[in-house]
mmCIF file of C-alpha atoms and ligand atoms in Angstrom:
data_model
loop_
_atom_site.group_PDB
_atom_site.id
_atom_site.type_symbol
_atom_site.label_atom_id
_atom_site.label_comp_id
_atom_site.label_asym_id
_atom_site.label_seq_id
_atom_site.Cartn_x
_atom_site.Cartn_y
_atom_site.Cartn_z
ATOM 1 C CA UNK L 1 -1.311 -6.680 -2.774
ATOM 2 C CA UNK L 2 -3.696 -7.330 0.521
ATOM 3 C CA UNK L 3 -2.430 -5.578 3.681
ATOM 4 C CA UNK L 4 -3.955 -7.504 6.858
ATOM 5 C CA UNK L 5 -2.956 -6.396 10.410
ATOM 6 C CA UNK L 6 -3.540 -8.776 12.866
ATOM 7 C CA UNK L 7 -4.419 -6.818 16.413
ATOM 8 C CA UNK L 8 -4.712 -7.761 20.262
ATOM 9 C CA UNK L 9 -4.840 -6.060 23.072
ATOM 10 C CA UNK L 10 -0.622 -6.065 23.886
ATOM 11 C CA UNK L 11 1.043 -6.987 20.842
ATOM 12 C CA UNK L 12 3.401 -9.843 22.518
ATOM 13 C CA UNK L 13 1.143 -12.790 22.413
ATOM 14 C CA UNK L 14 -1.710 -13.404 20.184
ATOM 15 C CA UNK L 15 -1.346 -11.501 17.960
ATOM 16 C CA UNK L 16 2.337 -11.674 17.165
ATOM 17 C CA UNK L 17 0.945 -15.545 17.042
ATOM 18 C CA UNK L 18 -1.249 -14.932 14.254
ATOM 19 C CA UNK L 19 0.596 -12.561 12.333
ATOM 20 C CA UNK L 20 3.353 -14.976 11.757
ATOM 21 C CA UNK L 21 0.697 -18.192 11.579
ATOM 22 C CA UNK L 22 -1.159 -16.246 8.589
ATOM 23 C CA UNK L 23 2.640 -14.571 7.001
ATOM 24 C CA UNK L 24 4.068 -18.816 6.525
ATOM 25 C CA UNK L 25 0.237 -19.816 5.078
ATOM 26 C CA UNK L 26 0.736 -16.860 2.053
ATOM 27 C CA UNK L 27 2.267 -15.859 -0.382
ATOM 28 C CA UNK L 28 3.974 -12.396 0.640
ATOM 29 C CA UNK L 29 4.542 -10.888 -3.024
ATOM 30 C CA UNK L 30 0.405 -10.628 -2.755
ATOM 31 C CA UNK L 31 -0.155 -10.352 0.839
ATOM 32 C CA UNK L 32 1.201 -8.624 3.472
ATOM 33 C CA UNK L 33 0.937 -9.194 7.326
ATOM 34 C CA UNK L 34 1.647 -7.089 10.272
ATOM 35 C CA UNK L 35 -0.102 -7.005 14.456
ATOM 36 C CA UNK L 36 -0.108 -3.795 16.711
ATOM 37 C CA UNK L 37 -1.651 -3.694 19.775
ATOM 38 C CA UNK L 38 -4.134 -1.110 21.253
ATOM 39 C CA UNK L 39 -2.077 -0.723 24.596
ATOM 40 C CA UNK L 40 1.413 0.552 24.368
ATOM 41 C CA UNK L 41 3.207 -1.436 27.286
ATOM 42 C CA UNK L 42 5.821 -2.976 25.741
ATOM 43 C CA UNK L 43 6.385 -1.405 22.435
ATOM 44 C CA UNK L 44 9.712 -2.500 21.211
ATOM 45 C CA UNK L 45 8.500 -5.373 23.092
ATOM 46 C CA UNK L 46 10.168 -9.165 20.982
ATOM 47 C CA UNK L 47 7.218 -11.071 21.776
ATOM 48 C CA UNK L 48 6.509 -12.654 24.959
ATOM 49 C CA UNK L 49 9.249 -15.841 25.691
ATOM 50 C CA UNK L 50 5.590 -18.396 24.823
ATOM 51 C CA UNK L 51 4.665 -17.346 22.221
ATOM 52 C CA UNK L 52 7.913 -17.000 20.814
ATOM 53 C CA UNK L 53 8.215 -20.868 21.788
ATOM 54 C CA UNK L 54 4.899 -21.684 20.761
ATOM 55 C CA UNK L 55 5.474 -20.571 17.498
ATOM 56 C CA UNK L 56 9.060 -22.576 17.412
ATOM 57 C CA UNK L 57 7.213 -25.601 18.999
ATOM 58 C CA UNK L 58 5.000 -25.460 15.397
ATOM 59 C CA UNK L 59 8.297 -24.563 12.953
ATOM 60 C CA UNK L 60 7.626 -20.502 12.971
ATOM 61 C CA UNK L 61 10.429 -17.577 14.144
ATOM 62 C CA UNK L 62 8.585 -15.050 14.989
ATOM 63 C CA UNK L 63 11.387 -13.469 17.518
ATOM 64 C CA UNK L 64 12.634 -10.827 14.844
ATOM 65 C CA UNK L 65 8.885 -9.038 15.999
ATOM 66 C CA UNK L 66 8.741 -5.742 17.894
ATOM 67 C CA UNK L 67 5.576 -4.161 19.299
ATOM 68 C CA UNK L 68 3.704 -1.063 17.962
ATOM 69 C CA UNK L 69 0.784 0.506 18.785
ATOM 70 C CA UNK L 70 -2.369 0.751 16.468
ATOM 71 C CA UNK L 71 -2.641 4.127 14.846
ATOM 72 C CA UNK L 72 -5.209 5.768 13.749
ATOM 73 C CA UNK L 73 -3.209 5.210 9.898
ATOM 74 C CA UNK L 74 -3.018 1.514 10.352
ATOM 75 C CA UNK L 75 -7.402 2.392 8.741
ATOM 76 C CA UNK L 76 -5.369 3.906 4.862
ATOM 77 C CA UNK L 77 -2.773 1.504 4.753
ATOM 78 C CA UNK L 78 -4.425 -1.910 5.817
ATOM 79 C CA UNK L 79 -7.390 -3.811 3.613
ATOM 80 C CA UNK L 80 -8.083 -6.161 6.277
ATOM 81 C CA UNK L 81 -7.365 -5.886 10.120
ATOM 82 C CA UNK L 82 -8.123 -8.781 11.809
ATOM 83 C CA UNK L 83 -9.040 -8.288 15.894
ATOM 84 C CA UNK L 84 -8.629 -11.448 18.824
ATOM 85 C CA UNK L 85 -11.485 -10.300 20.878
ATOM 86 C CA UNK L 86 -14.086 -8.078 21.514
ATOM 87 C CA UNK L 87 -12.567 -5.932 23.693
ATOM 88 C CA UNK L 88 -9.746 -4.521 20.456
ATOM 89 C CA UNK L 89 -13.238 -4.845 18.139
ATOM 90 C CA UNK L 90 -14.713 -2.127 20.230
ATOM 91 C CA UNK L 91 -11.181 -0.082 21.288
ATOM 92 C CA UNK L 92 -10.398 -0.454 17.028
ATOM 93 C CA UNK L 93 -14.352 0.900 16.092
ATOM 94 C CA UNK L 94 -14.043 4.049 18.642
ATOM 95 C CA UNK L 95 -10.862 5.076 16.412
ATOM 96 C CA UNK L 96 -12.393 4.855 13.544
ATOM 97 C CA UNK L 97 -14.094 7.551 11.602
ATOM 98 C CA UNK L 98 -16.110 5.907 8.723
ATOM 99 C CA UNK L 99 -18.181 3.268 7.631
ATOM 100 C CA UNK L 100 -15.564 2.473 4.919
ATOM 101 C CA UNK L 101 -12.940 2.146 7.734
ATOM 102 C CA UNK L 102 -15.480 0.029 10.538
ATOM 103 C CA UNK L 103 -15.872 -2.346 7.288
ATOM 104 C CA UNK L 104 -12.380 -2.899 7.415
ATOM 105 C CA UNK L 105 -13.373 -4.827 11.447
ATOM 106 C CA UNK L 106 -13.883 -8.191 12.488
ATOM 107 C CA UNK L 107 -12.951 -10.330 14.769
ATOM 108 C CA UNK L 108 -10.859 -12.918 13.744
ATOM 109 C CA UNK L 109 -12.414 -16.630 14.651
ATOM 110 C CA UNK L 110 -15.559 -14.755 12.520
ATOM 111 C CA UNK L 111 -13.897 -16.081 9.825
ATOM 112 C CA UNK L 112 -14.470 -19.618 10.962
ATOM 113 C CA UNK L 113 -17.986 -21.889 11.827
ATOM 114 C CA UNK L 114 -16.326 -22.662 15.947
ATOM 115 C CA UNK L 115 -18.125 -21.276 17.713
ATOM 116 C CA UNK L 116 -16.077 -19.203 20.575
ATOM 117 C CA UNK L 117 -15.698 -15.419 18.951
ATOM 118 C CA UNK L 118 -12.204 -14.828 21.432
ATOM 119 C CA UNK L 119 -9.204 -15.961 21.315
ATOM 120 C CA UNK L 120 -8.045 -15.272 25.012
ATOM 121 C CA UNK L 121 -5.593 -13.942 25.968
ATOM 122 C CA UNK L 122 -2.813 -15.920 27.558
ATOM 123 C CA UNK L 123 -0.591 -13.734 29.601
ATOM 124 C CA UNK L 124 -1.470 -14.699 33.115
ATOM 125 C CA UNK L 125 -2.590 -18.144 32.547
ATOM 126 C CA UNK L 126 -0.061 -21.400 31.686
ATOM 127 C CA UNK L 127 1.585 -22.508 28.521
ATOM 128 C CA UNK L 128 -1.085 -24.625 27.745
ATOM 129 C CA UNK L 129 -3.475 -21.693 26.947
ATOM 130 C CA UNK L 130 -0.350 -20.254 24.722
ATOM 131 C CA UNK L 131 -0.602 -24.202 22.394
ATOM 132 C CA UNK L 132 -4.440 -23.745 22.806
ATOM 133 C CA UNK L 133 -4.410 -20.397 21.361
ATOM 134 C CA UNK L 134 -2.317 -20.660 18.446
ATOM 135 C CA UNK L 135 -3.952 -24.237 17.553
ATOM 136 C CA UNK L 136 -7.648 -21.211 17.314
ATOM 137 C CA UNK L 137 -6.017 -18.773 15.400
ATOM 138 C CA UNK L 138 -4.411 -21.684 13.261
ATOM 139 C CA UNK L 139 -7.244 -22.411 12.998
ATOM 140 C CA UNK L 140 -8.729 -19.200 11.527
ATOM 141 C CA UNK L 141 -5.332 -18.013 9.217
ATOM 142 C CA UNK L 142 -6.280 -21.084 6.943
ATOM 143 C CA UNK L 143 -9.243 -19.951 6.130
ATOM 144 C CA UNK L 144 -8.107 -16.501 5.684
ATOM 145 C CA UNK L 145 -5.333 -18.200 4.042
ATOM 146 C CA UNK L 146 -7.173 -19.388 1.340
ATOM 147 C CA UNK L 147 -9.485 -16.831 0.686
ATOM 148 C CA UNK L 148 -6.402 -14.616 0.072
ATOM 149 C CA UNK L 149 -4.380 -17.089 -2.394
ATOM 150 C CA UNK L 150 -7.512 -17.267 -4.610
ATOM 151 C CA UNK L 151 -7.657 -14.226 -5.170
HETATM 152 P P1 4NP G 1 -2.151 -10.306 24.027
HETATM 153 O O1 4NP G 1 -1.891 -10.460 25.966
HETATM 154 O O2 4NP G 1 -2.976 -9.463 24.036
HETATM 155 O O3 4NP G 1 -2.201 -10.979 23.442
HETATM 156 O O4 4NP G 1 -0.485 -9.430 23.498
HETATM 157 C C1 4NP G 1 -1.191 -8.942 27.002
HETATM 158 C C2 4NP G 1 0.084 -8.977 26.665
HETATM 159 C C3 4NP G 1 0.057 -7.460 27.590
HETATM 160 C C4 4NP G 1 -0.933 -7.314 28.458
HETATM 161 C C5 4NP G 1 -1.684 -7.425 28.298
HETATM 162 C C6 4NP G 1 -2.012 -8.437 26.951
HETATM 163 N N1 4NP G 1 -0.324 -6.606 29.766
HETATM 164 O O5 4NP G 1 -1.007 -6.290 30.340
HETATM 165 O O6 4NP G 1 0.330 -6.192 29.634
#
């Protein structure tokens, strides 16, 4: 079993989409996907209604997810930790205590050749921001799923 953790700031917009999208592309017998936030503003809440809506538009139901905060035990629990932006990356890196933990962490978009390294935070923008974010995350998850499904 490979365990993958998707991380953003709030765990209500980007990483719940990443969890739902990657889950939909992998064999659940071999890959477990979860998500968490570096901040605890929304712990226990469902994803942002705009993330639920854009997922629904693409045939995914992410409404049962609940927000949780990233914690250090996630470094032991998960094999791969994908972060959405550079602020997430530095926040997570400061919590590491050895090289093998650092090696688990990467920017989600670095798996693609899209020339963009960050999934922008759509929280303060409009609905079109969520569709844009959905497409970026979907492209990256396509690449990740292809490599995991070949393991
Ligand atoms: P996320 O977006 O990191 O993609 O979940 C955000 C959600 C909430 C906040 C910031 C970003 N917030 O400040 O409450």
